[in-house]
Structure formats: C-alpha cells, structure tokens
Amino acid sequence: MFAMFEEAGKFQAGRVLSEADSSAQVELDSGKRVKVKAANILLKFEKPSPADLIRESQALAESIELEMAWEFAPDEEFGFADLARDYFSDKATLTQQTAMLFRLFEAPHYFRRAGKGRFRKAAADIVQQALAAIEKKKQIQAQIAQWAGELAAGQCPQPIREQLFKILFKPDKNAPEYKAVVDASRATQTAPLDLLQRSGAISSPYQFHWQRFLFDNFPKGTAFPPLQAPPIVDDLPVAPVKAFSIDDSSTTEIDDALSVQGLGTGTVTVGIHIAAPGLALLPSSPVDAVARQRLSTVYMPGYKITMLPNDVVEAYTLQEGRDCPAVSLYVTFDETTLSFMSSETKLERVPIAANLRHDQLDEVITEDWLLATDPPADARLPMEGLHGPMSFLFRLARYLKSLREIARGKPENFNRPDYNFRLADHDGTEPQGDEQVQISVRRRGAPLDLIVSEAMILANSTWGSWLAEHGVPGIYRSQASLAPGVKVRMGTKALPHAGIGVKSYAWSTSPLRRYTDLVNQWQIIAVARHGRTAALAAPFKPKDAELFSVISAFDSAYSAYNGYQGGMERFWTLKYLLQNGITAITGTLFKEGMVRADDLPLVLPVMGAGDAPRGAHLRVKLGDIDLISLDVRGTVVERLDMPAEELPSEEDDSEEESVAGPIAIAVDVNDTGEAAPSPGTVNTPA
C-alpha cells in the first residue's frame, strides 16, 4: 500500500511499511524512511506507483479551470476529494482527486486552506482583488522585462534614469526599476554601475558625483525658502577703529576683520571683529531652522552651497565701507615684549575700511615687506597706513605661534602646500564638469595666512576659556594628545587641544559659515550682556540635550561636506591631468605603495617602487584615469634621488588623504540567498 501525505507544506508519497493508530512508517522512492502522523496522510492507494501518480496528477491539475472549480465549490468548508467529485464526476479517480488537491493548494487567492486537505472558498470580492493584483504583477513583470531589455541594448529607460541614485545607494529592492537593473546586469553579466554607464544613465562623471551628493545631503534641492534677514535692534556704539578683513576674492561670507590701536604708545590693542548674525537671529527662528538644517557652507572648486541665503549673508557680512554689527574681542599686548595684558569683549558696530584679498596681495604683503622699516608705497594696496598694523600683526602672529609650539612640544608641520582651484571663465554658477581648470600653489604659513589664522586661534581659545569661566556651555574642539590615532573631538567641555597647543578651543569666528560658531556666538553674547549671571540667560544651558544634538548633527554633516570637497578637488585634479595631457608625474613615496605628487594635490597608489624607502623621489607613469571612481594608478619608471635615510614620520594631524578606496553600491545581483561576491563595486573617494 502507498500513502500520500503533507509535510511542511509539501506533498510526498511512498510505500507504507507499518501503520499504527496515530502514525505510519513510510519509505520514499529515495529509500529514506519517515514517520508520518496519521492526520497528515491524505490518500492511501494500491496503484499506480507514487511517482506515476504525482506526474499524472500534476499534468491534469493544469487543466482544471479555477473559476469553474470556485463556482462548483460549496460555501462551507470542504475536502479536495469532495470537490473533485463535483468537478469531474461522482466517481472521480485517484488521479483526479490528487490533481484537485494540487490545484487547490496552489490557488490561495481562490481557496483558503482550512486544514490538512481541507479548504474554504474565498469571497467573491476577495477573488476579484486577488485577480487584479495578479494581473498587475504580470504587467509589472512585463515592464521589468522590457526595461531590462532596453538596458541590455544600451538604452536607459527614463524611470530608471530618474531613480538612478536611489537604485544605486538606497534602493527599494521590490521596485520594478531596481529589479530591471538586476535582471539586465545578470543577463549581460555586467556590473550594475558599468551597465548604467553604458546605457547613458550617467550623463557625465561630474554630474554623477554632484547628483549623488545632492541625493544624500540635499534631497529637496539647494534652494532656500523665502526668508528675510531680521534687523539688529540693539543700539550699538561705533568702534573707534578702521578694521580690515583678509579673505580670498571668491569669499562673500566675510566673518572676521582685524584692527590695531596704540602703535608707538608701548601698549597695543588688537581687535578681532566677528560678524554678528547672533544679535538678530534667534534660536528656533525661520532663518535658524535653515541654518540648523544645513549646518555649514559646502565648498567645492568653482561653487559653494551657503549655509545662509545670500540676502541674509549680505545683511551681516563685514562689507567694506559699512559700520557692521560685530562681536569684538580686544586683546592688549605690551608693544615691546608682546606679553598679554588684558582682553575685553564688546558688542558694537565696526567700521570696515577694506576687504583685503589673498590672491591680490600675497605677492605684495610679503615677509620682506612686513619686516621692512619703511617700504615704498605700492599702488596695489587698497588702503593707506597698512604697513604699521600689518607689521605688528605679523610679529605678534609669529610670537603666538611660537608659544603654541612650546605648548605642543614640537613645531607645526607645514611641509605640504595648499592648492587653489580656479575654473577659467566661470561665473560662479553650478559647474558642468567640462570647464578648464587651473591649479596653483599657495604656501602654507604665508604671512597673510599666518596673521589671520593666529588671530582666529587667539579669539577661539580666549572665548572658549571665557565661556567656561562663566559656567556657560559651548561647543569645543579638543584633542587629548598628539599620539598617533588620537583624533580631534567635539564636546561641550573646555578641554585642551594638543594639536593647536591651547587650553581650550571653541569655534566662534565663522558664524555665517558654520552653525557651531553661530551657537557659540549666542553664548558669547549672553556673557557679554549678563556677565556672571549669563548661565541663566544663555540660550543653551549646562547639559542641554539640544547642544549635544547640534554637535552630533554638525559632526556628521561637516564630515560629509569635507569628504565631498576632497572628492571634487580630486575630480578636478584628474581633469587637469587629462586637459593638459599629463601622462607622468614626479612625487614622493610617503608610505608603502603610495606616492604624493610634487606639484599637484594628488595621492595615488603605485607599482614598481620595490624596496625604495619612505621619502624616495620617483618619476611615475600614470595609468588610465577613471572620473567616475576618481581612480588613477601609476608605475614607477625612475628613481630620482638616493636619500641617505628615510623621512621622519609625519605627525597625525587627523587630515584625510584624498585617495580612492572601495565603496559598495547597494545593487545586489545575487539576491537569491546564495553567498557570492557582488560585482556592483567601484572605487571612489573614501
């Protein structure tokens, strides 16, 4: 005797070896013996063989019309054999009964299972909904097949083009657009990103990087809602100074300016004047909501996305020819010894005499000019009387830097240059990626750079300590030591910053560009207005959860923005190589298999360095350049020096190298559950 039974949703049949009241021992065709509960046995038969019965029944099941079977079925619960007798004849054969069992089991939209071999037909409206869903699924599958075919043929359907970045990086794996990419990738045995490139989904490498950045960080676009800059209602005194800012020509958010008073008197007061949007913008105001969402200005060669709308920036920027609201730090020094005497913070309007520009004056305001006793007049200087203040500021900057280096325990390392990127004939609108790029070197530690950086460090460290003295929390950057791996962290406590060499450091000098600086400015204004009671009046109180929320959000956004800036600088560097036909570079081996170019902001992996030590100077032939992955590799062709010893290790300054590294896209062409490596991987900036 044979028996058919259901086990774990599957039908099996075999020879009954023994049988008891509650179970039976059954031998399958494979020879395996299984114990089957009596309740799970659906049919017992003498012939045909189990294999023949299943084969014949499956073939017959396909001919059973479900709609007719549903009509024949009673409204109450029924067994498959009962319906077989109603559908075929009252003497339905074993094959017909089994065929009905199979057909009912595979049609849950018509018949719901009510037990082993038992069913109940679905309501008419449920059947109609199910049939509509099945038809819709068929149409979707047809659409997927059509799109996959177009992709395989090198054409990208518009719906897939519109969802490109969602498909690649944040996909809905049930979406037909995603499934079409997976199917086409499998059919053509092509990696998803390569497939999409070949089909024209990626219009250009530049747009790929730009649109991906917007997808991740500005999904609603970069336009601002209609906003008005609130007026500053404070009756602020006008400072008795002539201040000047020092920025690049492209800078519109002029946050800081400097002034010098008392030259020749033995006591000199340096004014560090910071634009004061915090006097007008209030926490939770409409403008603040936008600033808090963006958290920082995003910079990239030829373009930027500002934290605040242009009209708001214009209202508070330190524009020359205006008396601009400012939070001013006045620090008094002994003119001869440069020893610190006192500091004072004021809320005031500051006359801005000039906006000086690095790119116009770096060749004029040189170290020789600053150290000269009476340099000749230069028509390129935008205001008179600059030499005295600039000379003192330069002398002070070098002195302050020396004090910080003592605190650090070693000099700061400025052996690598900064680079300026300029897109020729570009008007500042969104680049297209095919502009001619110009790259120039700006030496780190140039006099104007040094003057500004030391003044800002002085302000940020002084105000950071001042907030702590008054019990007012701020947002600080700290670094416990210069030991390898010890990174800069953000927090609310005034802790030392070993990398800079100061007791505390609170970003406060760029409130038009960084949200942390705006938050700190609110706190500084509270101390300036209320003194010892400022902790009660400041917008953010000690252990305020909102402050920690700002830190967390800013840290994440600032890291993403800096990563994008580094990636786009690498893009334009590679573009520069292509535009100028550069096929080889010279550079220094700074770690095993990695070379830093001499005259370009480029780091790349190389082969053929052999046993060359760190610091070896090499000529490198460049390989193919991939503007999507931002990847270029090189081969060492010549050793240019024979150094006696390796270079000393560079200190860990927490700077990220703009190099290529692997990043996985989210398209998984192996979603069948089998473990296999995904071909959907490219190299892109880390």
mmCIF file with all atom_site columns, N, CA, C and O in Angstrom, residues 589-632:
data_model
loop_
_atom_site.group_PDB
_atom_site.id
_atom_site.type_symbol
_atom_site.label_atom_id
_atom_site.label_alt_id
_atom_site.label_comp_id
_atom_site.label_asym_id
_atom_site.label_entity_id
_atom_site.label_seq_id
_atom_site.pdbx_PDB_ins_code
_atom_site.Cartn_x
_atom_site.Cartn_y
_atom_site.Cartn_z
_atom_site.occupancy
_atom_site.B_iso_or_equiv
_atom_site.pdbx_formal_charge
_atom_site.auth_seq_id
_atom_site.auth_comp_id
_atom_site.auth_asym_id
_atom_site.auth_atom_id
_atom_site.pdbx_PDB_model_num
ATOM 1   N N  . LEU A 1 589 ? 57.457 59.019 -2.224  1.00 0.00 ? 589 LEU A N  1
ATOM 2   C CA . LEU A 1 589 ? 56.874 57.830 -1.619  1.00 0.00 ? 589 LEU A CA 1
ATOM 3   C C  . LEU A 1 589 ? 56.696 58.104 -0.121  1.00 0.00 ? 589 LEU A C  1
ATOM 4   O O  . LEU A 1 589 ? 57.671 58.230 0.611   1.00 0.00 ? 589 LEU A O  1
ATOM 5   N N  . PHE A 1 590 ? 55.436 58.252 0.323   1.00 0.00 ? 590 PHE A N  1
ATOM 6   C CA . PHE A 1 590 ? 55.226 58.609 1.725   1.00 0.00 ? 590 PHE A CA 1
ATOM 7   C C  . PHE A 1 590 ? 54.788 57.416 2.576   1.00 0.00 ? 590 PHE A C  1
ATOM 8   O O  . PHE A 1 590 ? 54.801 57.482 3.797   1.00 0.00 ? 590 PHE A O  1
ATOM 9   N N  . LYS A 1 591 ? 54.393 56.335 1.945   1.00 0.00 ? 591 LYS A N  1
ATOM 10  C CA . LYS A 1 591 ? 54.221 55.061 2.629   1.00 0.00 ? 591 LYS A CA 1
ATOM 11  C C  . LYS A 1 591 ? 54.216 53.982 1.563   1.00 0.00 ? 591 LYS A C  1
ATOM 12  O O  . LYS A 1 591 ? 54.193 54.277 0.369   1.00 0.00 ? 591 LYS A O  1
ATOM 13  N N  . GLU A 1 592 ? 54.271 52.748 1.989   1.00 0.00 ? 592 GLU A N  1
ATOM 14  C CA . GLU A 1 592 ? 54.441 51.663 1.040   1.00 0.00 ? 592 GLU A CA 1
ATOM 15  C C  . GLU A 1 592 ? 53.368 51.683 -0.048  1.00 0.00 ? 592 GLU A C  1
ATOM 16  O O  . GLU A 1 592 ? 52.172 51.640 0.229   1.00 0.00 ? 592 GLU A O  1
ATOM 17  N N  . GLY A 1 593 ? 53.843 51.774 -1.292  1.00 0.00 ? 593 GLY A N  1
ATOM 18  C CA . GLY A 1 593 ? 52.932 51.722 -2.431  1.00 0.00 ? 593 GLY A CA 1
ATOM 19  C C  . GLY A 1 593 ? 52.142 52.978 -2.679  1.00 0.00 ? 593 GLY A C  1
ATOM 20  O O  . GLY A 1 593 ? 51.258 52.986 -3.532  1.00 0.00 ? 593 GLY A O  1
ATOM 21  N N  . MET A 1 594 ? 52.427 54.098 -1.984  1.00 0.00 ? 594 MET A N  1
ATOM 22  C CA . MET A 1 594 ? 51.659 55.333 -2.140  1.00 0.00 ? 594 MET A CA 1
ATOM 23  C C  . MET A 1 594 ? 52.607 56.506 -2.389  1.00 0.00 ? 594 MET A C  1
ATOM 24  O O  . MET A 1 594 ? 53.588 56.693 -1.671  1.00 0.00 ? 594 MET A O  1
ATOM 25  N N  . VAL A 1 595 ? 52.273 57.307 -3.402  1.00 0.00 ? 595 VAL A N  1
ATOM 26  C CA . VAL A 1 595 ? 53.089 58.463 -3.783  1.00 0.00 ? 595 VAL A CA 1
ATOM 27  C C  . VAL A 1 595 ? 52.249 59.728 -3.711  1.00 0.00 ? 595 VAL A C  1
ATOM 28  O O  . VAL A 1 595 ? 51.076 59.730 -4.101  1.00 0.00 ? 595 VAL A O  1
ATOM 29  N N  . ARG A 1 596 ? 52.866 60.806 -3.197  1.00 0.00 ? 596 ARG A N  1
ATOM 30  C CA . ARG A 1 596 ? 52.238 62.128 -3.197  1.00 0.00 ? 596 ARG A CA 1
ATOM 31  C C  . ARG A 1 596 ? 52.939 62.976 -4.257  1.00 0.00 ? 596 ARG A C  1
ATOM 32  O O  . ARG A 1 596 ? 54.160 63.140 -4.223  1.00 0.00 ? 596 ARG A O  1
ATOM 33  N N  . ALA A 1 597 ? 52.168 63.510 -5.208  1.00 0.00 ? 597 ALA A N  1
ATOM 34  C CA . ALA A 1 597 ? 52.744 64.288 -6.303  1.00 0.00 ? 597 ALA A CA 1
ATOM 35  C C  . ALA A 1 597 ? 53.418 65.552 -5.774  1.00 0.00 ? 597 ALA A C  1
ATOM 36  O O  . ALA A 1 597 ? 52.999 66.133 -4.775  1.00 0.00 ? 597 ALA A O  1
ATOM 37  N N  . ASP A 1 598 ? 54.462 65.996 -6.488  1.00 0.00 ? 598 ASP A N  1
ATOM 38  C CA . ASP A 1 598 ? 55.210 67.179 -6.062  1.00 0.00 ? 598 ASP A CA 1
ATOM 39  C C  . ASP A 1 598 ? 54.413 68.465 -6.242  1.00 0.00 ? 598 ASP A C  1
ATOM 40  O O  . ASP A 1 598 ? 54.421 69.333 -5.370  1.00 0.00 ? 598 ASP A O  1
ATOM 41  N N  . ASP A 1 599 ? 53.747 68.603 -7.383  1.00 0.00 ? 599 ASP A N  1
ATOM 42  C CA . ASP A 1 599 ? 53.175 69.898 -7.763  1.00 0.00 ? 599 ASP A CA 1
ATOM 43  C C  . ASP A 1 599 ? 51.665 69.877 -7.944  1.00 0.00 ? 599 ASP A C  1
ATOM 44  O O  . ASP A 1 599 ? 51.099 70.822 -8.493  1.00 0.00 ? 599 ASP A O  1
ATOM 45  N N  . LEU A 1 600 ? 51.029 68.819 -7.509  1.00 0.00 ? 600 LEU A N  1
ATOM 46  C CA . LEU A 1 600 ? 49.577 68.719 -7.633  1.00 0.00 ? 600 LEU A CA 1
ATOM 47  C C  . LEU A 1 600 ? 49.003 68.100 -6.360  1.00 0.00 ? 600 LEU A C  1
ATOM 48  O O  . LEU A 1 600 ? 49.686 67.319 -5.689  1.00 0.00 ? 600 LEU A O  1
ATOM 49  N N  . PRO A 1 601 ? 47.747 68.408 -6.036  1.00 0.00 ? 601 PRO A N  1
ATOM 50  C CA . PRO A 1 601 ? 47.109 67.780 -4.862  1.00 0.00 ? 601 PRO A CA 1
ATOM 51  C C  . PRO A 1 601 ? 46.651 66.369 -5.197  1.00 0.00 ? 601 PRO A C  1
ATOM 52  O O  . PRO A 1 601 ? 45.446 66.082 -5.270  1.00 0.00 ? 601 PRO A O  1
ATOM 53  N N  . LEU A 1 602 ? 47.604 65.470 -5.411  1.00 0.00 ? 602 LEU A N  1
ATOM 54  C CA . LEU A 1 602 ? 47.285 64.136 -5.900  1.00 0.00 ? 602 LEU A CA 1
ATOM 55  C C  . LEU A 1 602 ? 48.066 63.089 -5.128  1.00 0.00 ? 602 LEU A C  1
ATOM 56  O O  . LEU A 1 602 ? 49.284 63.172 -5.012  1.00 0.00 ? 602 LEU A O  1
ATOM 57  N N  . VAL A 1 603 ? 47.357 62.115 -4.606  1.00 0.00 ? 603 VAL A N  1
ATOM 58  C CA . VAL A 1 603 ? 47.945 60.939 -3.984  1.00 0.00 ? 603 VAL A CA 1
ATOM 59  C C  . VAL A 1 603 ? 47.458 59.730 -4.773  1.00 0.00 ? 603 VAL A C  1
ATOM 60  O O  . VAL A 1 603 ? 46.272 59.648 -5.126  1.00 0.00 ? 603 VAL A O  1
ATOM 61  N N  . LEU A 1 604 ? 48.355 58.808 -5.077  1.00 0.00 ? 604 LEU A N  1
ATOM 62  C CA . LEU A 1 604 ? 47.945 57.658 -5.889  1.00 0.00 ? 604 LEU A CA 1
ATOM 63  C C  . LEU A 1 604 ? 48.761 56.430 -5.531  1.00 0.00 ? 604 LEU A C  1
ATOM 64  O O  . LEU A 1 604 ? 49.914 56.534 -5.098  1.00 0.00 ? 604 LEU A O  1
ATOM 65  N N  . PRO A 1 605 ? 48.168 55.243 -5.709  1.00 0.00 ? 605 PRO A N  1
ATOM 66  C CA . PRO A 1 605 ? 48.922 54.002 -5.495  1.00 0.00 ? 605 PRO A CA 1
ATOM 67  C C  . PRO A 1 605 ? 49.827 53.734 -6.689  1.00 0.00 ? 605 PRO A C  1
ATOM 68  O O  . PRO A 1 605 ? 49.482 54.046 -7.835  1.00 0.00 ? 605 PRO A O  1
ATOM 69  N N  . VAL A 1 606 ? 50.998 53.154 -6.417  1.00 0.00 ? 606 VAL A N  1
ATOM 70  C CA . VAL A 1 606 ? 51.949 52.881 -7.495  1.00 0.00 ? 606 VAL A CA 1
ATOM 71  C C  . VAL A 1 606 ? 52.456 51.450 -7.381  1.00 0.00 ? 606 VAL A C  1
ATOM 72  O O  . VAL A 1 606 ? 52.468 50.852 -6.303  1.00 0.00 ? 606 VAL A O  1
ATOM 73  N N  . MET A 1 607 ? 52.886 50.934 -8.517  1.00 0.00 ? 607 MET A N  1
ATOM 74  C CA . MET A 1 607 ? 53.575 49.646 -8.567  1.00 0.00 ? 607 MET A CA 1
ATOM 75  C C  . MET A 1 607 ? 55.022 49.908 -8.962  1.00 0.00 ? 607 MET A C  1
ATOM 76  O O  . MET A 1 607 ? 55.341 50.916 -9.595  1.00 0.00 ? 607 MET A O  1
ATOM 77  N N  . GLY A 1 608 ? 55.880 48.975 -8.589  1.00 0.00 ? 608 GLY A N  1
ATOM 78  C CA . GLY A 1 608 ? 57.264 49.062 -9.031  1.00 0.00 ? 608 GLY A CA 1
ATOM 79  C C  . GLY A 1 608 ? 58.172 49.885 -8.160  1.00 0.00 ? 608 GLY A C  1
ATOM 80  O O  . GLY A 1 608 ? 59.293 50.218 -8.576  1.00 0.00 ? 608 GLY A O  1
ATOM 81  N N  . ALA A 1 609 ? 57.709 50.246 -6.945  1.00 0.00 ? 609 ALA A N  1
ATOM 82  C CA . ALA A 1 609 ? 58.575 51.026 -6.065  1.00 0.00 ? 609 ALA A CA 1
ATOM 83  C C  . ALA A 1 609 ? 59.669 50.160 -5.454  1.00 0.00 ? 609 ALA A C  1
ATOM 84  O O  . ALA A 1 609 ? 60.666 50.681 -4.940  1.00 0.00 ? 609 ALA A O  1
ATOM 85  N N  . GLY A 1 610 ? 59.484 48.848 -5.496  1.00 0.00 ? 610 GLY A N  1
ATOM 86  C CA . GLY A 1 610 ? 60.500 47.943 -4.977  1.00 0.00 ? 610 GLY A CA 1
ATOM 87  C C  . GLY A 1 610 ? 60.790 48.185 -3.515  1.00 0.00 ? 610 GLY A C  1
ATOM 88  O O  . GLY A 1 610 ? 59.884 48.336 -2.698  1.00 0.00 ? 610 GLY A O  1
ATOM 89  N N  . ASP A 1 611 ? 62.073 48.257 -3.191  1.00 0.00 ? 611 ASP A N  1
ATOM 90  C CA . ASP A 1 611 ? 62.472 48.467 -1.803  1.00 0.00 ? 611 ASP A CA 1
ATOM 91  C C  . ASP A 1 611 ? 62.816 49.921 -1.519  1.00 0.00 ? 611 ASP A C  1
ATOM 92  O O  . ASP A 1 611 ? 63.547 50.223 -0.575  1.00 0.00 ? 611 ASP A O  1
ATOM 93  N N  . ALA A 1 612 ? 62.314 50.837 -2.355  1.00 0.00 ? 612 ALA A N  1
ATOM 94  C CA . ALA A 1 612 ? 62.571 52.263 -2.118  1.00 0.00 ? 612 ALA A CA 1
ATOM 95  C C  . ALA A 1 612 ? 62.018 52.666 -0.756  1.00 0.00 ? 612 ALA A C  1
ATOM 96  O O  . ALA A 1 612 ? 60.907 52.281 -0.391  1.00 0.00 ? 612 ALA A O  1
ATOM 97  N N  . PRO A 1 613 ? 62.775 53.461 0.030   1.00 0.00 ? 613 PRO A N  1
ATOM 98  C CA . PRO A 1 613 ? 62.320 53.841 1.368   1.00 0.00 ? 613 PRO A CA 1
ATOM 99  C C  . PRO A 1 613 ? 61.348 55.008 1.324   1.00 0.00 ? 613 PRO A C  1
ATOM 100 O O  . PRO A 1 613 ? 61.203 55.683 0.300   1.00 0.00 ? 613 PRO A O  1
ATOM 101 N N  . ARG A 1 614 ? 60.684 55.233 2.434   1.00 0.00 ? 614 ARG A N  1
ATOM 102 C CA . ARG A 1 614 ? 59.850 56.435 2.553   1.00 0.00 ? 614 ARG A CA 1
ATOM 103 C C  . ARG A 1 614 ? 60.709 57.651 2.289   1.00 0.00 ? 614 ARG A C  1
ATOM 104 O O  . ARG A 1 614 ? 61.845 57.755 2.737   1.00 0.00 ? 614 ARG A O  1
ATOM 105 N N  . GLY A 1 615 ? 60.146 58.591 1.521   1.00 0.00 ? 615 GLY A N  1
ATOM 106 C CA . GLY A 1 615 ? 60.876 59.802 1.180   1.00 0.00 ? 615 GLY A CA 1
ATOM 107 C C  . GLY A 1 615 ? 61.579 59.729 -0.153  1.00 0.00 ? 615 GLY A C  1
ATOM 108 O O  . GLY A 1 615 ? 62.123 60.728 -0.621  1.00 0.00 ? 615 GLY A O  1
ATOM 109 N N  . ALA A 1 616 ? 61.596 58.546 -0.779  1.00 0.00 ? 616 ALA A N  1
ATOM 110 C CA . ALA A 1 616 ? 62.241 58.422 -2.085  1.00 0.00 ? 616 ALA A CA 1
ATOM 111 C C  . ALA A 1 616 ? 61.512 59.277 -3.115  1.00 0.00 ? 616 ALA A C  1
ATOM 112 O O  . ALA A 1 616 ? 60.284 59.337 -3.138  1.00 0.00 ? 616 ALA A O  1
ATOM 113 N N  . HIS A 1 617 ? 62.280 59.940 -3.976  1.00 0.00 ? 617 HIS A N  1
ATOM 114 C CA . HIS A 1 617 ? 61.715 60.793 -5.013  1.00 0.00 ? 617 HIS A CA 1
ATOM 115 C C  . HIS A 1 617 ? 61.644 60.003 -6.308  1.00 0.00 ? 617 HIS A C  1
ATOM 116 O O  . HIS A 1 617 ? 62.659 59.475 -6.781  1.00 0.00 ? 617 HIS A O  1
ATOM 117 N N  . LEU A 1 618 ? 60.448 59.909 -6.895  1.00 0.00 ? 618 LEU A N  1
ATOM 118 C CA . LEU A 1 618 ? 60.209 58.988 -8.001  1.00 0.00 ? 618 LEU A CA 1
ATOM 119 C C  . LEU A 1 618 ? 59.550 59.679 -9.179  1.00 0.00 ? 618 LEU A C  1
ATOM 120 O O  . LEU A 1 618 ? 58.815 60.662 -9.011  1.00 0.00 ? 618 LEU A O  1
ATOM 121 N N  . ARG A 1 619 ? 59.815 59.148 -10.361 1.00 0.00 ? 619 ARG A N  1
ATOM 122 C CA . ARG A 1 619 ? 59.029 59.520 -11.541 1.00 0.00 ? 619 ARG A CA 1
ATOM 123 C C  . ARG A 1 619 ? 58.024 58.402 -11.785 1.00 0.00 ? 619 ARG A C  1
ATOM 124 O O  . ARG A 1 619 ? 58.389 57.221 -11.796 1.00 0.00 ? 619 ARG A O  1
ATOM 125 N N  . VAL A 1 620 ? 56.769 58.782 -11.973 1.00 0.00 ? 620 VAL A N  1
ATOM 126 C CA . VAL A 1 620 ? 55.685 57.803 -12.065 1.00 0.00 ? 620 VAL A CA 1
ATOM 127 C C  . VAL A 1 620 ? 54.917 57.992 -13.366 1.00 0.00 ? 620 VAL A C  1
ATOM 128 O O  . VAL A 1 620 ? 54.487 59.112 -13.682 1.00 0.00 ? 620 VAL A O  1
ATOM 129 N N  . LYS A 1 621 ? 54.781 56.911 -14.122 1.00 0.00 ? 621 LYS A N  1
ATOM 130 C CA . LYS A 1 621 ? 53.931 56.929 -15.308 1.00 0.00 ? 621 LYS A CA 1
ATOM 131 C C  . LYS A 1 621 ? 52.497 56.649 -14.890 1.00 0.00 ? 621 LYS A C  1
ATOM 132 O O  . LYS A 1 621 ? 52.232 55.705 -14.148 1.00 0.00 ? 621 LYS A O  1
ATOM 133 N N  . LEU A 1 622 ? 51.582 57.473 -15.357 1.00 0.00 ? 622 LEU A N  1
ATOM 134 C CA . LEU A 1 622 ? 50.183 57.357 -14.958 1.00 0.00 ? 622 LEU A CA 1
ATOM 135 C C  . LEU A 1 622 ? 49.444 56.350 -15.834 1.00 0.00 ? 622 LEU A C  1
ATOM 136 O O  . LEU A 1 622 ? 49.667 56.281 -17.054 1.00 0.00 ? 622 LEU A O  1
ATOM 137 N N  . GLY A 1 623 ? 48.538 55.616 -15.215 1.00 0.00 ? 623 GLY A N  1
ATOM 138 C CA . GLY A 1 623 ? 47.677 54.705 -15.951 1.00 0.00 ? 623 GLY A CA 1
ATOM 139 C C  . GLY A 1 623 ? 46.400 55.399 -16.389 1.00 0.00 ? 623 GLY A C  1
ATOM 140 O O  . GLY A 1 623 ? 46.307 56.637 -16.416 1.00 0.00 ? 623 GLY A O  1
ATOM 141 N N  . ASP A 1 624 ? 45.393 54.608 -16.717 1.00 0.00 ? 624 ASP A N  1
ATOM 142 C CA . ASP A 1 624 ? 44.110 55.170 -17.153 1.00 0.00 ? 624 ASP A CA 1
ATOM 143 C C  . ASP A 1 624 ? 43.437 55.912 -15.998 1.00 0.00 ? 624 ASP A C  1
ATOM 144 O O  . ASP A 1 624 ? 43.527 55.507 -14.837 1.00 0.00 ? 624 ASP A O  1
ATOM 145 N N  . ILE A 1 625 ? 42.755 56.982 -16.342 1.00 0.00 ? 625 ILE A N  1
ATOM 146 C CA . ILE A 1 625 ? 42.049 57.802 -15.355 1.00 0.00 ? 625 ILE A CA 1
ATOM 147 C C  . ILE A 1 625 ? 40.562 57.500 -15.446 1.00 0.00 ? 625 ILE A C  1
ATOM 148 O O  . ILE A 1 625 ? 39.969 57.554 -16.532 1.00 0.00 ? 625 ILE A O  1
ATOM 149 N N  . ASP A 1 626 ? 39.944 57.176 -14.319 1.00 0.00 ? 626 ASP A N  1
ATOM 150 C CA . ASP A 1 626 ? 38.504 56.909 -14.246 1.00 0.00 ? 626 ASP A CA 1
ATOM 151 C C  . ASP A 1 626 ? 37.852 58.020 -13.438 1.00 0.00 ? 626 ASP A C  1
ATOM 152 O O  . ASP A 1 626 ? 38.038 58.125 -12.231 1.00 0.00 ? 626 ASP A O  1
ATOM 153 N N  . LEU A 1 627 ? 37.087 58.872 -14.112 1.00 0.00 ? 627 LEU A N  1
ATOM 154 C CA . LEU A 1 627 ? 36.478 60.029 -13.443 1.00 0.00 ? 627 LEU A CA 1
ATOM 155 C C  . LEU A 1 627 ? 35.238 59.663 -12.642 1.00 0.00 ? 627 LEU A C  1
ATOM 156 O O  . LEU A 1 627 ? 34.753 60.483 -11.862 1.00 0.00 ? 627 LEU A O  1
ATOM 157 N N  . ILE A 1 628 ? 34.709 58.469 -12.840 1.00 0.00 ? 628 ILE A N  1
ATOM 158 C CA . ILE A 1 628 ? 33.604 58.010 -12.006 1.00 0.00 ? 628 ILE A CA 1
ATOM 159 C C  . ILE A 1 628 ? 34.142 57.507 -10.671 1.00 0.00 ? 628 ILE A C  1
ATOM 160 O O  . ILE A 1 628 ? 33.672 57.892 -9.597  1.00 0.00 ? 628 ILE A O  1
ATOM 161 N N  . SER A 1 629 ? 35.130 56.646 -10.721 1.00 0.00 ? 629 SER A N  1
ATOM 162 C CA . SER A 1 629 ? 35.706 56.115 -9.486  1.00 0.00 ? 629 SER A CA 1
ATOM 163 C C  . SER A 1 629 ? 36.752 57.046 -8.899  1.00 0.00 ? 629 SER A C  1
ATOM 164 O O  . SER A 1 629 ? 37.220 56.828 -7.783  1.00 0.00 ? 629 SER A O  1
ATOM 165 N N  . LEU A 1 630 ? 37.127 58.102 -9.649  1.00 0.00 ? 630 LEU A N  1
ATOM 166 C CA . LEU A 1 630 ? 38.184 59.037 -9.246  1.00 0.00 ? 630 LEU A CA 1
ATOM 167 C C  . LEU A 1 630 ? 39.490 58.279 -8.991  1.00 0.00 ? 630 LEU A C  1
ATOM 168 O O  . LEU A 1 630 ? 40.235 58.592 -8.060  1.00 0.00 ? 630 LEU A O  1
ATOM 169 N N  . ASP A 1 631 ? 39.759 57.325 -9.852  1.00 0.00 ? 631 ASP A N  1
ATOM 170 C CA . ASP A 1 631 ? 40.898 56.451 -9.636  1.00 0.00 ? 631 ASP A CA 1
ATOM 171 C C  . ASP A 1 631 ? 41.945 56.659 -10.724 1.00 0.00 ? 631 ASP A C  1
ATOM 172 O O  . ASP A 1 631 ? 41.616 56.794 -11.906 1.00 0.00 ? 631 ASP A O  1
ATOM 173 N N  . VAL A 1 632 ? 43.194 56.691 -10.310 1.00 0.00 ? 632 VAL A N  1
ATOM 174 C CA . VAL A 1 632 ? 44.328 56.640 -11.227 1.00 0.00 ? 632 VAL A CA 1
ATOM 175 C C  . VAL A 1 632 ? 45.441 55.897 -10.502 1.00 0.00 ? 632 VAL A C  1
ATOM 176 O O  . VAL A 1 632 ? 45.647 56.078 -9.297  1.00 0.00 ? 632 VAL A O  1
#
